[in-house]
């Protein structure tokens, strides 16, 4: 089964290839996969980084997707990153840590401990057990997981962060797109302690196709894991109501 770059069994063919973790890189990977499988248009469902990939695909390659579902992450017009309100900035402590060289070294030294504190704090307690975390953490041992993770965040504000030039045409195209025409469903936990629900409110104006936002009470940052039945039913209704 294909995995996100830097995760699972993925490998880069050349050591010199920039470990680019930007949304445009993830979208390019998805387009390459669709081409390899001979798929013209698909529905895309993604959580967090996957949601960013879904939004980016809808923006730069709308002819390849007929519906998207984004879990936990709000849409960012033109792919622009800005300093968030202070409450959200406090929840993003892990991002500010990675912008510091010393912080990046700390993440590289203990990537699994870094991920564990996020699992422990982004949702109400009890949504996972140790065996689930340890099984997932095997993916964090991929030698490219740390470089990709650091790049995904550091490239937002650090001009000298490595960027793969192959994705610059997509990046320029993304910077020109403010409105999404693809039917979109956004699902978020009402108790998300990473991306505050206030950040995903009142975004309807950016969608020229249909747009629906669903908040799930008592659910945190991982709605597909915390409320799988509710999420599956909501996604099914969205895709069933959307012509492909």
mmCIF file of C-alpha atoms in Angstrom:
data_model
loop_
_atom_site.group_PDB
_atom_site.id
_atom_site.type_symbol
_atom_site.label_atom_id
_atom_site.label_comp_id
_atom_site.label_asym_id
_atom_site.label_seq_id
_atom_site.Cartn_x
_atom_site.Cartn_y
_atom_site.Cartn_z
ATOM 1 C CA UNK A 1 0.000 0.000 0.000
ATOM 2 C CA UNK A 2 1.410 3.448 -0.894
ATOM 3 C CA UNK A 3 2.524 5.594 2.036
ATOM 4 C CA UNK A 4 3.138 9.298 2.502
ATOM 5 C CA UNK A 5 6.657 10.354 1.562
ATOM 6 C CA UNK A 6 8.985 9.862 4.505
ATOM 7 C CA UNK A 7 6.672 7.297 6.090
ATOM 8 C CA UNK A 8 6.312 3.532 5.980
ATOM 9 C CA UNK A 9 8.593 1.899 3.446
ATOM 10 C CA UNK A 10 8.953 4.928 1.155
ATOM 11 C CA UNK A 11 12.448 5.755 -0.061
ATOM 12 C CA UNK A 12 14.035 8.476 -2.175
ATOM 13 C CA UNK A 13 16.037 7.159 -5.111
ATOM 14 C CA UNK A 14 18.760 9.805 -4.815
ATOM 15 C CA UNK A 15 20.402 11.081 -1.624
ATOM 16 C CA UNK A 16 20.622 14.548 -3.204
ATOM 17 C CA UNK A 17 16.862 14.931 -3.709
ATOM 18 C CA UNK A 18 15.519 17.654 -1.390
ATOM 19 C CA UNK A 19 13.306 16.152 1.295
ATOM 20 C CA UNK A 20 10.483 18.527 0.409
ATOM 21 C CA UNK A 21 7.439 18.192 2.689
ATOM 22 C CA UNK A 22 5.323 21.017 1.281
ATOM 23 C CA UNK A 23 1.697 20.501 0.308
ATOM 24 C CA UNK A 24 2.599 20.874 -3.361
ATOM 25 C CA UNK A 25 5.042 17.961 -3.026
ATOM 26 C CA UNK A 26 2.326 15.794 -1.481
ATOM 27 C CA UNK A 27 -0.092 16.798 -4.246
ATOM 28 C CA UNK A 28 2.506 16.001 -6.913
ATOM 29 C CA UNK A 29 2.995 12.552 -5.366
ATOM 30 C CA UNK A 30 -0.762 11.983 -5.529
ATOM 31 C CA UNK A 31 -0.899 13.050 -9.179
ATOM 32 C CA UNK A 32 2.004 10.737 -10.008
ATOM 33 C CA UNK A 33 0.194 7.881 -8.263
ATOM 34 C CA UNK A 34 -3.027 8.562 -10.172
ATOM 35 C CA UNK A 35 -1.084 8.593 -13.436
ATOM 36 C CA UNK A 36 0.648 5.323 -12.581
ATOM 37 C CA UNK A 37 -2.693 3.681 -11.781
ATOM 38 C CA UNK A 38 -4.397 5.114 -14.856
ATOM 39 C CA UNK A 39 -6.996 7.012 -12.814
ATOM 40 C CA UNK A 40 -8.331 10.240 -14.304
ATOM 41 C CA UNK A 41 -10.572 11.606 -11.532
ATOM 42 C CA UNK A 42 -11.013 10.484 -7.939
ATOM 43 C CA UNK A 43 -12.474 11.533 -4.608
ATOM 44 C CA UNK A 44 -9.788 12.398 -2.073
ATOM 45 C CA UNK A 45 -10.160 11.948 1.686
ATOM 46 C CA UNK A 46 -7.322 13.153 3.900
ATOM 47 C CA UNK A 47 -6.524 13.938 7.515
ATOM 48 C CA UNK A 48 -4.170 16.775 8.546
ATOM 49 C CA UNK A 49 -1.317 16.530 6.008
ATOM 50 C CA UNK A 50 -3.708 14.493 3.880
ATOM 51 C CA UNK A 51 -6.250 17.289 4.128
ATOM 52 C CA UNK A 52 -3.606 19.742 2.925
ATOM 53 C CA UNK A 53 -2.905 17.451 -0.013
ATOM 54 C CA UNK A 54 -6.642 17.286 -0.793
ATOM 55 C CA UNK A 55 -7.060 21.074 -0.732
ATOM 56 C CA UNK A 56 -3.916 21.492 -2.833
ATOM 57 C CA UNK A 57 -5.099 18.974 -5.417
ATOM 58 C CA UNK A 58 -8.464 20.720 -5.640
ATOM 59 C CA UNK A 59 -6.657 24.022 -6.173
ATOM 60 C CA UNK A 60 -3.928 23.082 -8.662
ATOM 61 C CA UNK A 61 -5.448 20.049 -10.416
ATOM 62 C CA UNK A 62 -9.262 20.328 -10.150
ATOM 63 C CA UNK A 63 -9.642 18.169 -13.249
ATOM 64 C CA UNK A 64 -8.277 15.200 -11.285
ATOM 65 C CA UNK A 65 -10.709 15.273 -8.336
ATOM 66 C CA UNK A 66 -14.495 15.231 -8.170
ATOM 67 C CA UNK A 67 -14.881 15.592 -4.400
ATOM 68 C CA UNK A 68 -12.676 16.120 -1.369
ATOM 69 C CA UNK A 69 -13.000 15.460 2.351
ATOM 70 C CA UNK A 70 -10.647 17.268 4.720
ATOM 71 C CA UNK A 71 -10.335 16.128 8.324
ATOM 72 C CA UNK A 72 -9.072 18.467 11.063
ATOM 73 C CA UNK A 73 -7.316 21.024 8.845
ATOM 74 C CA UNK A 74 -8.998 24.215 7.588
ATOM 75 C CA UNK A 75 -8.516 25.524 4.085
ATOM 76 C CA UNK A 76 -5.777 28.106 3.550
ATOM 77 C CA UNK A 77 -6.428 30.223 0.433
ATOM 78 C CA UNK A 78 -3.430 30.454 -1.896
ATOM 79 C CA UNK A 79 -1.579 28.074 0.409
ATOM 80 C CA UNK A 80 -0.472 31.070 2.454
ATOM 81 C CA UNK A 81 0.877 30.638 5.971
ATOM 82 C CA UNK A 82 0.487 33.487 8.438
ATOM 83 C CA UNK A 83 1.085 33.859 12.162
ATOM 84 C CA UNK A 84 -2.171 32.700 13.801
ATOM 85 C CA UNK A 85 -4.006 34.288 16.748
ATOM 86 C CA UNK A 86 -2.207 33.821 20.061
ATOM 87 C CA UNK A 87 -4.462 30.998 21.299
ATOM 88 C CA UNK A 88 -3.759 28.983 18.157
ATOM 89 C CA UNK A 89 -0.089 29.966 18.244
ATOM 90 C CA UNK A 90 0.167 28.448 21.724
ATOM 91 C CA UNK A 91 -1.215 25.131 20.401
ATOM 92 C CA UNK A 92 1.382 25.270 17.627
ATOM 93 C CA UNK A 93 4.329 25.151 20.059
ATOM 94 C CA UNK A 94 5.754 22.147 18.206
ATOM 95 C CA UNK A 95 5.996 24.153 15.000
ATOM 96 C CA UNK A 96 7.893 27.039 16.606
ATOM 97 C CA UNK A 97 10.247 24.470 18.178
ATOM 98 C CA UNK A 98 11.100 23.077 14.767
ATOM 99 C CA UNK A 99 11.937 26.522 13.350
ATOM 100 C CA UNK A 100 14.870 26.726 15.760
ATOM 101 C CA UNK A 101 17.950 24.788 14.683
ATOM 102 C CA UNK A 102 18.374 23.506 18.240
ATOM 103 C CA UNK A 103 14.713 22.449 18.270
ATOM 104 C CA UNK A 104 15.125 20.639 14.966
ATOM 105 C CA UNK A 105 18.059 18.744 16.411
ATOM 106 C CA UNK A 106 15.970 17.786 19.443
ATOM 107 C CA UNK A 107 13.219 16.412 17.188
ATOM 108 C CA UNK A 108 15.777 14.461 15.167
ATOM 109 C CA UNK A 109 17.231 12.998 18.352
ATOM 110 C CA UNK A 110 13.878 11.740 19.690
ATOM 111 C CA UNK A 111 11.259 11.675 16.921
ATOM 112 C CA UNK A 112 9.026 9.086 18.579
ATOM 113 C CA UNK A 113 8.905 11.009 21.872
ATOM 114 C CA UNK A 114 8.105 14.136 19.843
ATOM 115 C CA UNK A 115 5.154 12.397 18.160
ATOM 116 C CA UNK A 116 3.945 10.828 21.409
ATOM 117 C CA UNK A 117 3.417 14.150 23.174
ATOM 118 C CA UNK A 118 1.238 15.264 20.275
ATOM 119 C CA UNK A 119 -0.902 12.134 20.459
ATOM 120 C CA UNK A 120 -1.185 12.671 24.224
ATOM 121 C CA UNK A 121 -2.278 16.313 24.008
ATOM 122 C CA UNK A 122 -4.201 16.887 20.784
ATOM 123 C CA UNK A 123 -7.375 15.035 21.827
ATOM 124 C CA UNK A 124 -9.275 14.106 24.989
ATOM 125 C CA UNK A 125 -7.556 11.216 26.817
ATOM 126 C CA UNK A 126 -8.300 7.601 26.017
ATOM 127 C CA UNK A 127 -8.539 7.660 22.236
ATOM 128 C CA UNK A 128 -5.599 5.265 21.732
ATOM 129 C CA UNK A 129 -3.577 2.704 23.643
ATOM 130 C CA UNK A 130 0.142 2.032 23.760
ATOM 131 C CA UNK A 131 -0.011 -0.817 21.251
ATOM 132 C CA UNK A 132 -1.658 1.451 18.665
ATOM 133 C CA UNK A 133 0.955 4.122 19.134
ATOM 134 C CA UNK A 134 3.866 1.711 18.966
ATOM 135 C CA UNK A 135 2.500 0.165 15.761
ATOM 136 C CA UNK A 136 2.154 3.583 14.152
ATOM 137 C CA UNK A 137 5.525 4.759 15.477
ATOM 138 C CA UNK A 138 7.288 2.173 13.322
ATOM 139 C CA UNK A 139 6.647 4.565 10.450
ATOM 140 C CA UNK A 140 8.481 7.351 12.267
ATOM 141 C CA UNK A 141 11.667 5.265 12.094
ATOM 142 C CA UNK A 142 11.898 5.843 8.350
ATOM 143 C CA UNK A 143 15.163 7.795 7.890
ATOM 144 C CA UNK A 144 13.327 10.410 5.839
ATOM 145 C CA UNK A 145 10.508 11.004 8.342
ATOM 146 C CA UNK A 146 12.395 13.628 10.319
ATOM 147 C CA UNK A 147 13.746 15.559 7.283
ATOM 148 C CA UNK A 148 10.319 15.576 5.608
ATOM 149 C CA UNK A 149 8.564 16.622 8.826
ATOM 150 C CA UNK A 150 11.029 19.408 9.542
ATOM 151 C CA UNK A 151 10.888 20.668 5.971
ATOM 152 C CA UNK A 152 7.091 20.712 5.897
ATOM 153 C CA UNK A 153 7.078 23.261 8.714
ATOM 154 C CA UNK A 154 10.380 25.099 8.369
ATOM 155 C CA UNK A 155 9.757 25.855 4.672
ATOM 156 C CA UNK A 156 6.733 27.943 5.650
ATOM 157 C CA UNK A 157 8.796 30.757 7.149
ATOM 158 C CA UNK A 158 12.499 29.981 6.574
ATOM 159 C CA UNK A 159 13.603 31.174 3.152
ATOM 160 C CA UNK A 160 16.762 29.062 3.052
ATOM 161 C CA UNK A 161 14.958 25.753 3.669
ATOM 162 C CA UNK A 162 15.500 23.245 0.840
ATOM 163 C CA UNK A 163 12.779 23.115 -1.810
ATOM 164 C CA UNK A 164 12.589 20.728 -4.734
ATOM 165 C CA UNK A 165 12.540 22.895 -7.895
ATOM 166 C CA UNK A 166 10.305 20.361 -9.648
ATOM 167 C CA UNK A 167 7.381 21.586 -7.570
ATOM 168 C CA UNK A 168 7.818 25.312 -8.126
ATOM 169 C CA UNK A 169 5.318 25.442 -11.030
ATOM 170 C CA UNK A 170 2.689 23.908 -8.728
ATOM 171 C CA UNK A 171 3.656 26.321 -5.949
ATOM 172 C CA UNK A 172 3.190 29.302 -8.274
ATOM 173 C CA UNK A 173 -0.163 27.942 -9.436
ATOM 174 C CA UNK A 174 -1.295 27.391 -5.838
ATOM 175 C CA UNK A 175 -0.396 30.979 -4.925
ATOM 176 C CA UNK A 176 -2.913 32.175 -7.527
ATOM 177 C CA UNK A 177 -5.880 30.082 -6.331
ATOM 178 C CA UNK A 178 -8.154 31.555 -3.696
ATOM 179 C CA UNK A 179 -11.416 29.733 -4.395
ATOM 180 C CA UNK A 180 -12.061 25.998 -4.681
ATOM 181 C CA UNK A 181 -14.682 24.716 -7.098
ATOM 182 C CA UNK A 182 -14.618 21.073 -5.983
ATOM 183 C CA UNK A 183 -17.433 19.890 -3.627
ATOM 184 C CA UNK A 184 -15.852 19.834 -0.179
ATOM 185 C CA UNK A 185 -16.656 18.321 3.205
ATOM 186 C CA UNK A 186 -14.653 19.461 6.236
ATOM 187 C CA UNK A 187 -14.841 17.368 9.415
ATOM 188 C CA UNK A 188 -13.337 18.509 12.681
ATOM 189 C CA UNK A 189 -13.482 17.480 16.297
ATOM 190 C CA UNK A 190 -15.104 20.146 18.461
ATOM 191 C CA UNK A 191 -12.432 19.379 21.086
ATOM 192 C CA UNK A 192 -9.479 19.537 18.683
ATOM 193 C CA UNK A 193 -6.548 20.781 20.775
ATOM 194 C CA UNK A 194 -4.137 21.181 17.892
ATOM 195 C CA UNK A 195 -6.126 23.054 15.246
ATOM 196 C CA UNK A 196 -8.725 25.081 17.112
ATOM 197 C CA UNK A 197 -12.221 24.760 15.604
ATOM 198 C CA UNK A 198 -12.496 28.548 15.456
ATOM 199 C CA UNK A 199 -9.920 28.469 12.684
ATOM 200 C CA UNK A 200 -12.165 26.449 10.369
ATOM 201 C CA UNK A 201 -15.285 28.591 10.874
ATOM 202 C CA UNK A 202 -16.737 30.940 8.257
ATOM 203 C CA UNK A 203 -14.734 29.688 5.287
ATOM 204 C CA UNK A 204 -17.740 29.055 3.039
ATOM 205 C CA UNK A 205 -16.924 32.098 0.916
ATOM 206 C CA UNK A 206 -13.844 30.355 -0.474
ATOM 207 C CA UNK A 207 -15.824 27.508 -2.054
ATOM 208 C CA UNK A 208 -17.708 28.034 -5.300
ATOM 209 C CA UNK A 209 -18.823 24.403 -5.253
ATOM 210 C CA UNK A 210 -20.707 22.902 -2.334
ATOM 211 C CA UNK A 211 -19.103 23.167 1.102
ATOM 212 C CA UNK A 212 -20.116 21.662 4.418
ATOM 213 C CA UNK A 213 -18.354 21.812 7.773
ATOM 214 C CA UNK A 214 -19.187 19.198 10.427
ATOM 215 C CA UNK A 215 -18.068 19.468 14.067
ATOM 216 C CA UNK A 216 -18.108 16.314 16.190
ATOM 217 C CA UNK A 217 -18.707 16.865 19.910
ATOM 218 C CA UNK A 218 -16.219 15.306 22.315
ATOM 219 C CA UNK A 219 -13.792 14.522 19.505
ATOM 220 C CA UNK A 220 -10.249 15.842 19.189
ATOM 221 C CA UNK A 221 -7.704 16.062 16.394
ATOM 222 C CA UNK A 222 -8.111 12.506 15.087
ATOM 223 C CA UNK A 223 -11.832 12.192 14.240
ATOM 224 C CA UNK A 224 -11.402 9.153 11.983
ATOM 225 C CA UNK A 225 -9.804 7.279 14.895
ATOM 226 C CA UNK A 226 -11.946 8.709 17.697
ATOM 227 C CA UNK A 227 -15.364 8.532 16.002
ATOM 228 C CA UNK A 228 -14.895 6.187 13.023
ATOM 229 C CA UNK A 229 -18.571 5.337 12.525
ATOM 230 C CA UNK A 230 -19.746 8.952 12.527
ATOM 231 C CA UNK A 231 -16.928 9.984 10.218
ATOM 232 C CA UNK A 232 -17.538 7.105 7.795
ATOM 233 C CA UNK A 233 -21.265 7.846 7.628
ATOM 234 C CA UNK A 234 -20.680 11.563 7.057
ATOM 235 C CA UNK A 235 -18.160 10.893 4.303
ATOM 236 C CA UNK A 236 -20.466 8.353 2.659
ATOM 237 C CA UNK A 237 -23.311 10.880 2.551
ATOM 238 C CA UNK A 238 -21.045 13.501 1.031
ATOM 239 C CA UNK A 239 -19.675 11.250 -1.698
ATOM 240 C CA UNK A 240 -23.073 9.736 -2.442
ATOM 241 C CA UNK A 241 -24.579 13.197 -2.941
ATOM 242 C CA UNK A 242 -21.747 14.359 -5.193
ATOM 243 C CA UNK A 243 -21.794 13.348 -8.878
ATOM 244 C CA UNK A 244 -18.452 12.106 -10.158
#
